[in-house]
PDB file of C-alpha atoms and ligand atoms in Angstrom:
ATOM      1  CA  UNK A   1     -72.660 -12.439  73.065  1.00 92.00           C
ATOM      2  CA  UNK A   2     -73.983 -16.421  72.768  1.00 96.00           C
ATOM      3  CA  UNK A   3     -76.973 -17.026  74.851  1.00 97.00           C
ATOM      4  CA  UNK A   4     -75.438 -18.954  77.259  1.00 98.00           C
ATOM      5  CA  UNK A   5     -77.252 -21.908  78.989  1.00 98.00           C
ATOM      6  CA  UNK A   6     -76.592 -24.031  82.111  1.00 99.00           C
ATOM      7  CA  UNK A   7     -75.459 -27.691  81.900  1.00 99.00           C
ATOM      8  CA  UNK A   8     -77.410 -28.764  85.637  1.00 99.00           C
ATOM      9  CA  UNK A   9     -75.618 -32.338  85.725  1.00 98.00           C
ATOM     10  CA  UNK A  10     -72.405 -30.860  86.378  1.00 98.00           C
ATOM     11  CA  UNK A  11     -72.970 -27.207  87.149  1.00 99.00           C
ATOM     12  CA  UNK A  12     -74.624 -26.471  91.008  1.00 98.00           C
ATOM     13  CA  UNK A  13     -73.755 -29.617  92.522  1.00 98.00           C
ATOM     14  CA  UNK A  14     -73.983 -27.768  95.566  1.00 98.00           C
ATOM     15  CA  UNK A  15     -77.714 -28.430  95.298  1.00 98.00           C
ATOM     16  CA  UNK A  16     -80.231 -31.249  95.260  1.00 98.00           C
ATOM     17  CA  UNK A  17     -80.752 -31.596  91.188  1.00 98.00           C
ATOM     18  CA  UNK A  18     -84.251 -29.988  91.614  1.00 98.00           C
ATOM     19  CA  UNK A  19     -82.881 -26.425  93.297  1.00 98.00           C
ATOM     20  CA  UNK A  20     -80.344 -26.173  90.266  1.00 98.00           C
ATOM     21  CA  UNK A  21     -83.163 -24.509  88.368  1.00 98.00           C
ATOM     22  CA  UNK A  22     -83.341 -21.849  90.764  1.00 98.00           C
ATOM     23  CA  UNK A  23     -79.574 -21.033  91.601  1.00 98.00           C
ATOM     24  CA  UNK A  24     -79.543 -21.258  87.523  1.00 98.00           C
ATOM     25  CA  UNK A  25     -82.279 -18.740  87.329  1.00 98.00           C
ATOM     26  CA  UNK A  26     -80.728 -16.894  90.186  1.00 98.00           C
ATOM     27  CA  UNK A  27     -77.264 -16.707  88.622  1.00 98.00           C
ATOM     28  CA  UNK A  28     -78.996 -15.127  85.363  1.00 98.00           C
ATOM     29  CA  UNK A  29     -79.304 -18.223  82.896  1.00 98.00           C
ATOM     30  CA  UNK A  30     -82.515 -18.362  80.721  1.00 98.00           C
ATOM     31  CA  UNK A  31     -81.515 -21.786  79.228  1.00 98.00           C
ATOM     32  CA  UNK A  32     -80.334 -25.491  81.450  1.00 99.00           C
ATOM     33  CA  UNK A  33     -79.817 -28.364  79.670  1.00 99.00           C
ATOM     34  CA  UNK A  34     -78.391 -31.985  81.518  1.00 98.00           C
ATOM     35  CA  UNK A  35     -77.426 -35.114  80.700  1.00 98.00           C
ATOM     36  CA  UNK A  36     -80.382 -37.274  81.618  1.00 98.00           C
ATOM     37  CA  UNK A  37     -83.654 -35.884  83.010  1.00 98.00           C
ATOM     38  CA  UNK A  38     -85.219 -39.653  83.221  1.00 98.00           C
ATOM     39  CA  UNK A  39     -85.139 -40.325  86.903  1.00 98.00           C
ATOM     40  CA  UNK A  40     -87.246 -37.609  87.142  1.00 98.00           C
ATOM     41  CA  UNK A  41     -90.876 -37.483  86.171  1.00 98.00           C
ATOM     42  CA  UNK A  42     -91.420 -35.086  83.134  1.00 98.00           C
ATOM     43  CA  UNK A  43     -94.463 -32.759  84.950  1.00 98.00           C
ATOM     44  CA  UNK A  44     -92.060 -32.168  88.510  1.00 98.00           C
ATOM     45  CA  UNK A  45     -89.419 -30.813  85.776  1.00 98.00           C
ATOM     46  CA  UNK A  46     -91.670 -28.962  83.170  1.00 98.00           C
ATOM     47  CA  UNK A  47     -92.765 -27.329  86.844  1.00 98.00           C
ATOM     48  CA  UNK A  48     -89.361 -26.151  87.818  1.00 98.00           C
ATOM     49  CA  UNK A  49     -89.011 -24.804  84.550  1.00 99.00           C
ATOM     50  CA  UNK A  50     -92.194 -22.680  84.759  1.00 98.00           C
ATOM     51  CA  UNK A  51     -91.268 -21.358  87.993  1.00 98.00           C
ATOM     52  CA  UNK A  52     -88.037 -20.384  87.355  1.00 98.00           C
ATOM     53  CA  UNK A  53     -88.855 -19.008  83.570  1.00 98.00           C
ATOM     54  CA  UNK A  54     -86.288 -21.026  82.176  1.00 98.00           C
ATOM     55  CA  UNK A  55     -86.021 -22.938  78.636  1.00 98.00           C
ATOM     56  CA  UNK A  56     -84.797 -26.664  78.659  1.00 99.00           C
ATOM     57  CA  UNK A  57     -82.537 -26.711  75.492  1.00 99.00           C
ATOM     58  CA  UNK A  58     -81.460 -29.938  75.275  1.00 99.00           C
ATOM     59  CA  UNK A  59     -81.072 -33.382  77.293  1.00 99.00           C
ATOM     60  CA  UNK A  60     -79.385 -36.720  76.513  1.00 99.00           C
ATOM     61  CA  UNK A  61     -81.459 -40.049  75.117  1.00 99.00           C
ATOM     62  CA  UNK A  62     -80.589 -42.899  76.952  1.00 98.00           C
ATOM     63  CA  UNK A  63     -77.623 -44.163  76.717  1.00 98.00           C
ATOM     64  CA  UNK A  64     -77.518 -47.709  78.327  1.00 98.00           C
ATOM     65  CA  UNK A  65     -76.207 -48.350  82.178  1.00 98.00           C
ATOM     66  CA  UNK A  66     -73.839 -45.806  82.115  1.00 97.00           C
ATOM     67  CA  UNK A  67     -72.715 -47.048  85.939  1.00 97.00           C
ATOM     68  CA  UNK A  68     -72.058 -50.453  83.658  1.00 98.00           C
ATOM     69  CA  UNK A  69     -69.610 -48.548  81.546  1.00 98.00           C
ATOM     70  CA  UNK A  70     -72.174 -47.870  78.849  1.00 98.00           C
ATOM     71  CA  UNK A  71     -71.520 -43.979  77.589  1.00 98.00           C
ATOM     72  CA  UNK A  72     -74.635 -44.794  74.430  1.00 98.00           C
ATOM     73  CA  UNK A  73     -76.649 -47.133  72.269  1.00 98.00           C
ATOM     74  CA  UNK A  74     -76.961 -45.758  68.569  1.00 99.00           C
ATOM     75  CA  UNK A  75     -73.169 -47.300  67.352  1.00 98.00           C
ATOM     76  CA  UNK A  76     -74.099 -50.659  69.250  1.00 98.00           C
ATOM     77  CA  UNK A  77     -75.093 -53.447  67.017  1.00 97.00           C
ATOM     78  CA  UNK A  78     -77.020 -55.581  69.137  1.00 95.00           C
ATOM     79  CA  UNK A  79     -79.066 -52.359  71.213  1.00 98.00           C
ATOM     80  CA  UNK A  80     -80.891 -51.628  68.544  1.00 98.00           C
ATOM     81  CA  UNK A  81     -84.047 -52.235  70.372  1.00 98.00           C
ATOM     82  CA  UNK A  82     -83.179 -50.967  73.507  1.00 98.00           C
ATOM     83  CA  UNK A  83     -81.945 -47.732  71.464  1.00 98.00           C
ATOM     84  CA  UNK A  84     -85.540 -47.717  70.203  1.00 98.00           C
ATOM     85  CA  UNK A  85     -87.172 -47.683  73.277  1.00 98.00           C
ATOM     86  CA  UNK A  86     -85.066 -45.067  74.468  1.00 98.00           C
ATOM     87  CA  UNK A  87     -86.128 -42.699  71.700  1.00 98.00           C
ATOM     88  CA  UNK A  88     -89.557 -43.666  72.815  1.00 98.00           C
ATOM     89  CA  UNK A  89     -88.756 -42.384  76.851  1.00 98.00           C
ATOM     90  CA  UNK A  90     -87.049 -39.592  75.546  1.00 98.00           C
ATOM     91  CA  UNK A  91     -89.963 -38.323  73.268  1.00 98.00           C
ATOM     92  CA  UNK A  92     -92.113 -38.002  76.524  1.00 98.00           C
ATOM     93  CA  UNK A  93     -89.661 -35.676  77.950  1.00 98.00           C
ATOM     94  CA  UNK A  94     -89.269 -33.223  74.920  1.00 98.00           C
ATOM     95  CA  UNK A  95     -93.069 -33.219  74.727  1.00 98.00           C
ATOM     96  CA  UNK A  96     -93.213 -32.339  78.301  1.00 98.00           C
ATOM     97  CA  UNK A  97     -90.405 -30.115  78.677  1.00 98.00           C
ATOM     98  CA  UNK A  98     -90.869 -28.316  74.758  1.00 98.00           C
ATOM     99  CA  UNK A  99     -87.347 -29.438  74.632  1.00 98.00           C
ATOM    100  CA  UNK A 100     -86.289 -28.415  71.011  1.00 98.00           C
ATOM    101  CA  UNK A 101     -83.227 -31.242  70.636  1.00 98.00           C
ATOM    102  CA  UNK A 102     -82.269 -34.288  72.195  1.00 99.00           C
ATOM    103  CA  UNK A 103     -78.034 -35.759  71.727  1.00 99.00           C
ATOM    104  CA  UNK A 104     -77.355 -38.836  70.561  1.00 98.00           C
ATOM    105  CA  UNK A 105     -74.642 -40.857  71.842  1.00 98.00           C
ATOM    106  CA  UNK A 106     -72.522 -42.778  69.815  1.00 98.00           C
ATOM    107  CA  UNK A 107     -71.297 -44.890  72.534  1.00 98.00           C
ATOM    108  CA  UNK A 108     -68.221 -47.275  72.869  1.00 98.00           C
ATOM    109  CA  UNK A 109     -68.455 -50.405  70.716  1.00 98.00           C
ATOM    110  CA  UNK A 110     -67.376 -53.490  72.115  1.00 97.00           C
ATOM    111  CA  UNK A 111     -63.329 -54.368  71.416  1.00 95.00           C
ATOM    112  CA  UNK A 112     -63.607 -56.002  68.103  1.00 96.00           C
ATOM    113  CA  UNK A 113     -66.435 -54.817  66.727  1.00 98.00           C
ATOM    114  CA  UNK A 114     -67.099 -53.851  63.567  1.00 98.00           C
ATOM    115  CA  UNK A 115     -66.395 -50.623  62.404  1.00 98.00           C
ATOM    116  CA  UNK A 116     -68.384 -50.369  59.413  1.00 98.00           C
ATOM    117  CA  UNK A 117     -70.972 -52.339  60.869  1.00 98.00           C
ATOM    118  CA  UNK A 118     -71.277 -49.875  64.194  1.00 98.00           C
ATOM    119  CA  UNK A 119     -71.314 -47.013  61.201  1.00 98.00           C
ATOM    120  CA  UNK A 120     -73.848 -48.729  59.282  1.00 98.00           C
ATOM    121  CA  UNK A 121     -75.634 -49.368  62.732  1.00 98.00           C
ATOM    122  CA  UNK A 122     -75.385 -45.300  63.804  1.00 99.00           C
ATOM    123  CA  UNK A 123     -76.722 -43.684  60.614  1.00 99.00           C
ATOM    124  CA  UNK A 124     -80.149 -46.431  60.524  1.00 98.00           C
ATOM    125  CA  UNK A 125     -80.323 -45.362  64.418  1.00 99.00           C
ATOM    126  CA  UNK A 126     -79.771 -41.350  63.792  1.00 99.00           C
ATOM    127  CA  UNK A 127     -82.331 -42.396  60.618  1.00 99.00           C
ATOM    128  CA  UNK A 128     -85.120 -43.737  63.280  1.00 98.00           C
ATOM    129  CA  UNK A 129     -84.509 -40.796  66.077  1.00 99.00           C
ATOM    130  CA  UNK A 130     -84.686 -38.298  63.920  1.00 99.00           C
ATOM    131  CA  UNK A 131     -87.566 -39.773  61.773  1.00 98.00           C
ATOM    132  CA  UNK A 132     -89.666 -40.022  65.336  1.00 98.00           C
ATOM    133  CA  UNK A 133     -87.903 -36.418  66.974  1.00 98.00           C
ATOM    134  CA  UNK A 134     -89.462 -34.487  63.345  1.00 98.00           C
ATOM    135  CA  UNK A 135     -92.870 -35.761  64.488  1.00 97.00           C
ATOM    136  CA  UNK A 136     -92.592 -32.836  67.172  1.00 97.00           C
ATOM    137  CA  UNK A 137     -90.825 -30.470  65.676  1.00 98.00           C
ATOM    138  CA  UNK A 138     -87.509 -31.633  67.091  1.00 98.00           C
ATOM    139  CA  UNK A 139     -83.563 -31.831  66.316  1.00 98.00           C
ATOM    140  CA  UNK A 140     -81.307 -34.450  66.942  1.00 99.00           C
ATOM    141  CA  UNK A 141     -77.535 -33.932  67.804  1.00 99.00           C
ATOM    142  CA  UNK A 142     -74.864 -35.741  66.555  1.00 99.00           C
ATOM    143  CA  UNK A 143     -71.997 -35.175  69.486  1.00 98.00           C
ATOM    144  CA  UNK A 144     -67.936 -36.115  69.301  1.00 98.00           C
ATOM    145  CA  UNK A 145     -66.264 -36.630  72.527  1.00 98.00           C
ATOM    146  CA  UNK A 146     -62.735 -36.687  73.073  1.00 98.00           C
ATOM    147  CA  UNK A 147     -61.306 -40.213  73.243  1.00 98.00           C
ATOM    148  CA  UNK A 148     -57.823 -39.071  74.759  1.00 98.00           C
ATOM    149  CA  UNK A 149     -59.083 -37.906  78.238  1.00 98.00           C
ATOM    150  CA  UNK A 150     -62.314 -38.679  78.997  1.00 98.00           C
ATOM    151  CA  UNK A 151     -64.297 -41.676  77.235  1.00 98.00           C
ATOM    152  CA  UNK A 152     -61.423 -44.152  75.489  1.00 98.00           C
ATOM    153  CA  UNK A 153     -62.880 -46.105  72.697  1.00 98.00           C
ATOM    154  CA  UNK A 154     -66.208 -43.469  71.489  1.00 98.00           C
ATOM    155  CA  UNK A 155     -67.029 -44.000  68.229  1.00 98.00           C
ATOM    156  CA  UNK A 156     -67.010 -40.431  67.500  1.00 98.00           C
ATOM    157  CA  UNK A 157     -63.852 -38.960  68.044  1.00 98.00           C
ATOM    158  CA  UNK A 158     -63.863 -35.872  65.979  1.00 98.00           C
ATOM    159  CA  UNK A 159     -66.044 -33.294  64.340  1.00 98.00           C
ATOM    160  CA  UNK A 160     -65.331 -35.015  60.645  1.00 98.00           C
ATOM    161  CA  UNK A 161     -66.942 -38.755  61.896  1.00 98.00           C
ATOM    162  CA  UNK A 162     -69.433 -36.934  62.932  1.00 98.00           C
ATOM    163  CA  UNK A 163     -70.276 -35.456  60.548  1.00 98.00           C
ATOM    164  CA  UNK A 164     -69.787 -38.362  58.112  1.00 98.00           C
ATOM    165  CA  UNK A 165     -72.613 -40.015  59.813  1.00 98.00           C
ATOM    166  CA  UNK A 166     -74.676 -36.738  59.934  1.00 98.00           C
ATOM    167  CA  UNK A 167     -74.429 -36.385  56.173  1.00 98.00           C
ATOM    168  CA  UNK A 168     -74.912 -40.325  55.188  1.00 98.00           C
ATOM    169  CA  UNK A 169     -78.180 -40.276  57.416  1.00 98.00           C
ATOM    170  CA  UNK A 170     -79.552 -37.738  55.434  1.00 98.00           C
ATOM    171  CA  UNK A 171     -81.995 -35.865  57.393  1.00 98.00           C
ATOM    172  CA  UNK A 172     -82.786 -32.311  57.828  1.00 98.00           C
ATOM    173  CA  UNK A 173     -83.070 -32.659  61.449  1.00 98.00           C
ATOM    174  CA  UNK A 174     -79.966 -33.846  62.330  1.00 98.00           C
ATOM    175  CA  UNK A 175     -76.837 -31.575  63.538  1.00 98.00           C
ATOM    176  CA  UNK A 176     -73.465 -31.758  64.626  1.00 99.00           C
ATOM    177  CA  UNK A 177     -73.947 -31.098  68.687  1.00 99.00           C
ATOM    178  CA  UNK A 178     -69.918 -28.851  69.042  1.00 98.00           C
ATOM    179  CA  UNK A 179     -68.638 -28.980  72.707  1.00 99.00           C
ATOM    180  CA  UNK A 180     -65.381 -27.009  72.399  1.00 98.00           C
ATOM    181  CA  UNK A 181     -63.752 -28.662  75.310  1.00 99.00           C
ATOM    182  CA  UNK A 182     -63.965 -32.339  73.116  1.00 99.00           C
ATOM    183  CA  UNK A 183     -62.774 -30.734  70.187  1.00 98.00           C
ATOM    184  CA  UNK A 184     -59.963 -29.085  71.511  1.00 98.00           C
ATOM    185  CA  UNK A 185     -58.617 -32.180  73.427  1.00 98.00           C
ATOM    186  CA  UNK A 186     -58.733 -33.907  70.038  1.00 98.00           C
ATOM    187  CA  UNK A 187     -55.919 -31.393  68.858  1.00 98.00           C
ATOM    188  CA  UNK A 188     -59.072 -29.742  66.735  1.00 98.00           C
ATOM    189  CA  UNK A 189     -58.235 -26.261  65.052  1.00 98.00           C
ATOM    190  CA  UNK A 190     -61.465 -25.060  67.172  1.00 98.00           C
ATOM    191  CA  UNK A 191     -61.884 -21.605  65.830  1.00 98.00           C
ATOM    192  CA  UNK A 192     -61.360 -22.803  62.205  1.00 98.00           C
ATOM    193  CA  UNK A 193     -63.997 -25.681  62.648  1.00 98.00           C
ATOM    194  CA  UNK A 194     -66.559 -23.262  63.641  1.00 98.00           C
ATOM    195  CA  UNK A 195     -66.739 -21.586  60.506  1.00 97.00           C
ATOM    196  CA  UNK A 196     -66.531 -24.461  58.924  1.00 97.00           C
ATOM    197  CA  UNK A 197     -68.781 -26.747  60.349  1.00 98.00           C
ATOM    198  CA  UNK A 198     -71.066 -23.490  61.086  1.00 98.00           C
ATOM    199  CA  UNK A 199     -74.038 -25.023  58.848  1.00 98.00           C
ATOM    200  CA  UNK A 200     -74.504 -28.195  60.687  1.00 98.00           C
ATOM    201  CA  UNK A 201     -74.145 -26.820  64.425  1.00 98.00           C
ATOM    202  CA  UNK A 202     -76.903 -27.595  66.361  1.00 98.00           C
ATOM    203  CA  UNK A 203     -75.987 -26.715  69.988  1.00 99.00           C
ATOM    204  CA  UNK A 204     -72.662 -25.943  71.274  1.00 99.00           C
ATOM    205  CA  UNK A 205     -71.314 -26.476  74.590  1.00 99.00           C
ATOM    206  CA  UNK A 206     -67.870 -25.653  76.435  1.00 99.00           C
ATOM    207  CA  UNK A 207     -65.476 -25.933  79.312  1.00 99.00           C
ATOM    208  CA  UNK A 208     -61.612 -24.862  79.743  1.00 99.00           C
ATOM    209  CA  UNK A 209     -59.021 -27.731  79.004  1.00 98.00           C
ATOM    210  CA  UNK A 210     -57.328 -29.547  80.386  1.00 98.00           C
ATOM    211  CA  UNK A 211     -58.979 -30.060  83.788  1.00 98.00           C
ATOM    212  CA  UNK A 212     -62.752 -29.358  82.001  1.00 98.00           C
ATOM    213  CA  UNK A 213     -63.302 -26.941  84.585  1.00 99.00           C
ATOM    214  CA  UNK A 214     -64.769 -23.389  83.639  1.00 98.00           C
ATOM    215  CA  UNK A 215     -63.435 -21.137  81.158  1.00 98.00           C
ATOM    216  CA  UNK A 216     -60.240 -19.198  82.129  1.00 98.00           C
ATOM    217  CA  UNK A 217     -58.625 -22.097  84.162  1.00 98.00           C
ATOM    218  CA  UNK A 218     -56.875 -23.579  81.500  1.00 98.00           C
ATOM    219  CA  UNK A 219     -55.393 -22.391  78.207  1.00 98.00           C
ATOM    220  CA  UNK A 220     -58.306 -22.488  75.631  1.00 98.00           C
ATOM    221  CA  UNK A 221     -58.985 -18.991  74.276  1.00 98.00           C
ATOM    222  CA  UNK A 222     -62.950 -19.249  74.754  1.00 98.00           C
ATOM    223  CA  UNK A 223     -63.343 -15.577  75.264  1.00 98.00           C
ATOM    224  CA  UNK A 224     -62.218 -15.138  71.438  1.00 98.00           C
ATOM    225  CA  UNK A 225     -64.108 -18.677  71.133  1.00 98.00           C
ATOM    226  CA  UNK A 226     -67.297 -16.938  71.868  1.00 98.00           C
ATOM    227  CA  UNK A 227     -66.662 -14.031  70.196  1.00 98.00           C
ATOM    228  CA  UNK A 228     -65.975 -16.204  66.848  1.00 98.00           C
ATOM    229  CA  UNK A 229     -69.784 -17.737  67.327  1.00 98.00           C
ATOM    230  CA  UNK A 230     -70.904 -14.356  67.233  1.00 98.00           C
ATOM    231  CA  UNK A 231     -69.090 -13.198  63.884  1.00 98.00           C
ATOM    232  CA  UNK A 232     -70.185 -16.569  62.119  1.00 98.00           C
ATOM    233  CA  UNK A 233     -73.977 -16.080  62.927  1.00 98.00           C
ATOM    234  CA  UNK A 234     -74.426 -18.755  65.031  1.00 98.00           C
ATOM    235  CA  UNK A 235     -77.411 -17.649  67.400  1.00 97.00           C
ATOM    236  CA  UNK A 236     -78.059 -21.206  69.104  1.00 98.00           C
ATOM    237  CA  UNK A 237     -77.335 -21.631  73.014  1.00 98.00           C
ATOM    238  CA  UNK A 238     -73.921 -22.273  74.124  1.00 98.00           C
ATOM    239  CA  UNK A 239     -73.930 -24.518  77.137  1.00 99.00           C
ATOM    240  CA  UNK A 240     -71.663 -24.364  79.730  1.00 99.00           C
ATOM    241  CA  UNK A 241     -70.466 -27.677  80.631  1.00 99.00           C
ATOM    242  CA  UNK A 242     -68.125 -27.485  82.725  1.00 99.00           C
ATOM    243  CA  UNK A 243     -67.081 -29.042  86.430  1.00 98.00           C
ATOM    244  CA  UNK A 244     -66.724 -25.802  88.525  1.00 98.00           C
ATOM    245  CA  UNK A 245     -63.719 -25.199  90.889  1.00 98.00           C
ATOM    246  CA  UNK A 246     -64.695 -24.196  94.279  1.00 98.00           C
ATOM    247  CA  UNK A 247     -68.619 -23.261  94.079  1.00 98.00           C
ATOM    248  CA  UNK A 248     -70.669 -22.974  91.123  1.00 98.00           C
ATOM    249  CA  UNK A 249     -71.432 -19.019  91.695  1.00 96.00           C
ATOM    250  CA  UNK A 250     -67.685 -18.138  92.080  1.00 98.00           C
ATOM    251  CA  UNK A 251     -67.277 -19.974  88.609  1.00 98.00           C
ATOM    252  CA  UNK A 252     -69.364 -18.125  86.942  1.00 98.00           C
ATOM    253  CA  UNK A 253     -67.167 -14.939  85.877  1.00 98.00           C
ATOM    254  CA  UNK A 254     -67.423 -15.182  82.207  1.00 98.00           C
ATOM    255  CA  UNK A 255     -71.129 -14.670  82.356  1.00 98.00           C
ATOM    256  CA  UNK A 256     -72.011 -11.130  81.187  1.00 94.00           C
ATOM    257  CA  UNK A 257     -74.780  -9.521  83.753  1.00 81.00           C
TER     258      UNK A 257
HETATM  259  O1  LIG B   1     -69.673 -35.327  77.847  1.00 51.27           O
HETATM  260  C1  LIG B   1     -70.230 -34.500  77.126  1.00 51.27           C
HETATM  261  O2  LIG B   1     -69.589 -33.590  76.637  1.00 51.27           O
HETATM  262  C2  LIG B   1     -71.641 -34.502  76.804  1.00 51.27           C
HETATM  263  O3  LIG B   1     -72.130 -33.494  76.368  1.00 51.27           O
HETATM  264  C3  LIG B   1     -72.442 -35.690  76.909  1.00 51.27           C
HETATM  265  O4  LIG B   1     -73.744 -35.404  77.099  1.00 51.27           O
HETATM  266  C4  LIG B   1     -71.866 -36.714  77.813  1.00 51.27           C
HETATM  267  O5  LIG B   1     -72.647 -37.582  78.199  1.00 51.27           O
HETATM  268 MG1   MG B   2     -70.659 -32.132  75.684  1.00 51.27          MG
END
């Protein structure tokens, strides 16, 4: 079985974002993860860590006023500083936190843009992250979201434009960050990717589609999903990113004790 780990931005929303680590704990997780960790200060969560024995596996770098409509920096051609800075806020937190990998988001270019020049754009930012990140001993993920359903206009769409930036910016650090739920929405051939793209996975993450609620309300086959990560070798944490029906605990069924 994956070692699963809890996404606490949209898992426990029951709870103030500070008692997630415990119901996570509680519930039998070793490893959280969440979008954005930067309205807290790092110590208060490297504490709730320690006391609940858990491992922070991965959190987002900034990715501009996302209540503006901003969903990342590193495709945008005129953020390049503030996308700087970010990697700077970020590298505080995976000090703090002995977070092992931060994701990178593409973000949504602005309508006319450039293609080739948001491209050109990504790779020199995924260059300068991952150049900084290596300093520590740290990965940087590369993630696709689904552009049908949940953020119209992301520069990565699929696992393949991904990847084509991962490979032109051409550093060992870098992976492909594989959240089933995206790829599936894209009309991806999920298990068929895996093995595929098994040598660039980073971190994987998942939720049932449609609805992106957890696994067995919808029609993907993550059981045989998770069982496919196995076979391959991947031995990375699998995140469960999912928004919960009803409460978080009664979601949590496809969790082996
Ligand atoms: O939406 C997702 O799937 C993510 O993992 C990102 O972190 C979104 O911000
Ligand atoms: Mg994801």
């Amino acid at each position: 079985m994956p070692r699963f780990a809890a996404n606490l931005t949209l898992l426990f929303t029951e709870l103030p974002f500070l008692e997630r680590y415990a119901a996570a704990a509680e519930a039998g997780f070793k490893g959280v993860e969440c979008l954005f960790p930067y309205e807290w200060a790092p110590t208060v969560l490297a504490e709730c860590l320690r006391e609940h024995d858990l491992r922070q596996v991965l959190f987002n770098l900034p990715a501009g006023d996302w209540g503006a409509g901003d969903r990342g920096l590193a495709a945008l051609p005129d953020r390049e500083a503030e996308f700087r800075d970010g990697v700077a806020r970020a590298l505080a937190y995976t000090e703090a936190l002995d977070c092992p990998r931060v994701n990178c988001l593409a973000g949504i270019p602005a309508a006319g843009a450039d293609p080739e020049h948001c491209f050109e754009t990504l790779v020199h930012n995924l260059r300068y992250a991952a150049d900084r990140l290596v300093e520590q001993g740290r990965e940087v993920t590369v993630e696709p979201i689904n552009t049908r359903v949940d953020i119209p206009g992301f520069f990565l769409a699929t696992s393949d434009q991904a990847l084509a930036a991962i490979t032109a910016a051409d550093r060992p650090n870098l992976r492909l960050q594989y959240d089933l739920y995206h790829a599936w929405v894209m009309g991806e051939a999920v298990a068929a990717s895996l093995s595929r793209l098994r040598p660039h996975i980073g971190h994987v993450q998942f939720a049932d589609a449609p609805g992106r609620h957890q696994p067995g309300s919808g029609e993907m086959p993550l059981a045989e999903l998770f069982a496919r990560l196995d076979q391959i070798g991947y031995q990375g944490w699998v995140s469960a990113e999912y928004r919960p029906l009803g409460h978080t605990r009664d979601s949590l069924g496809w969790l082996p004790v």
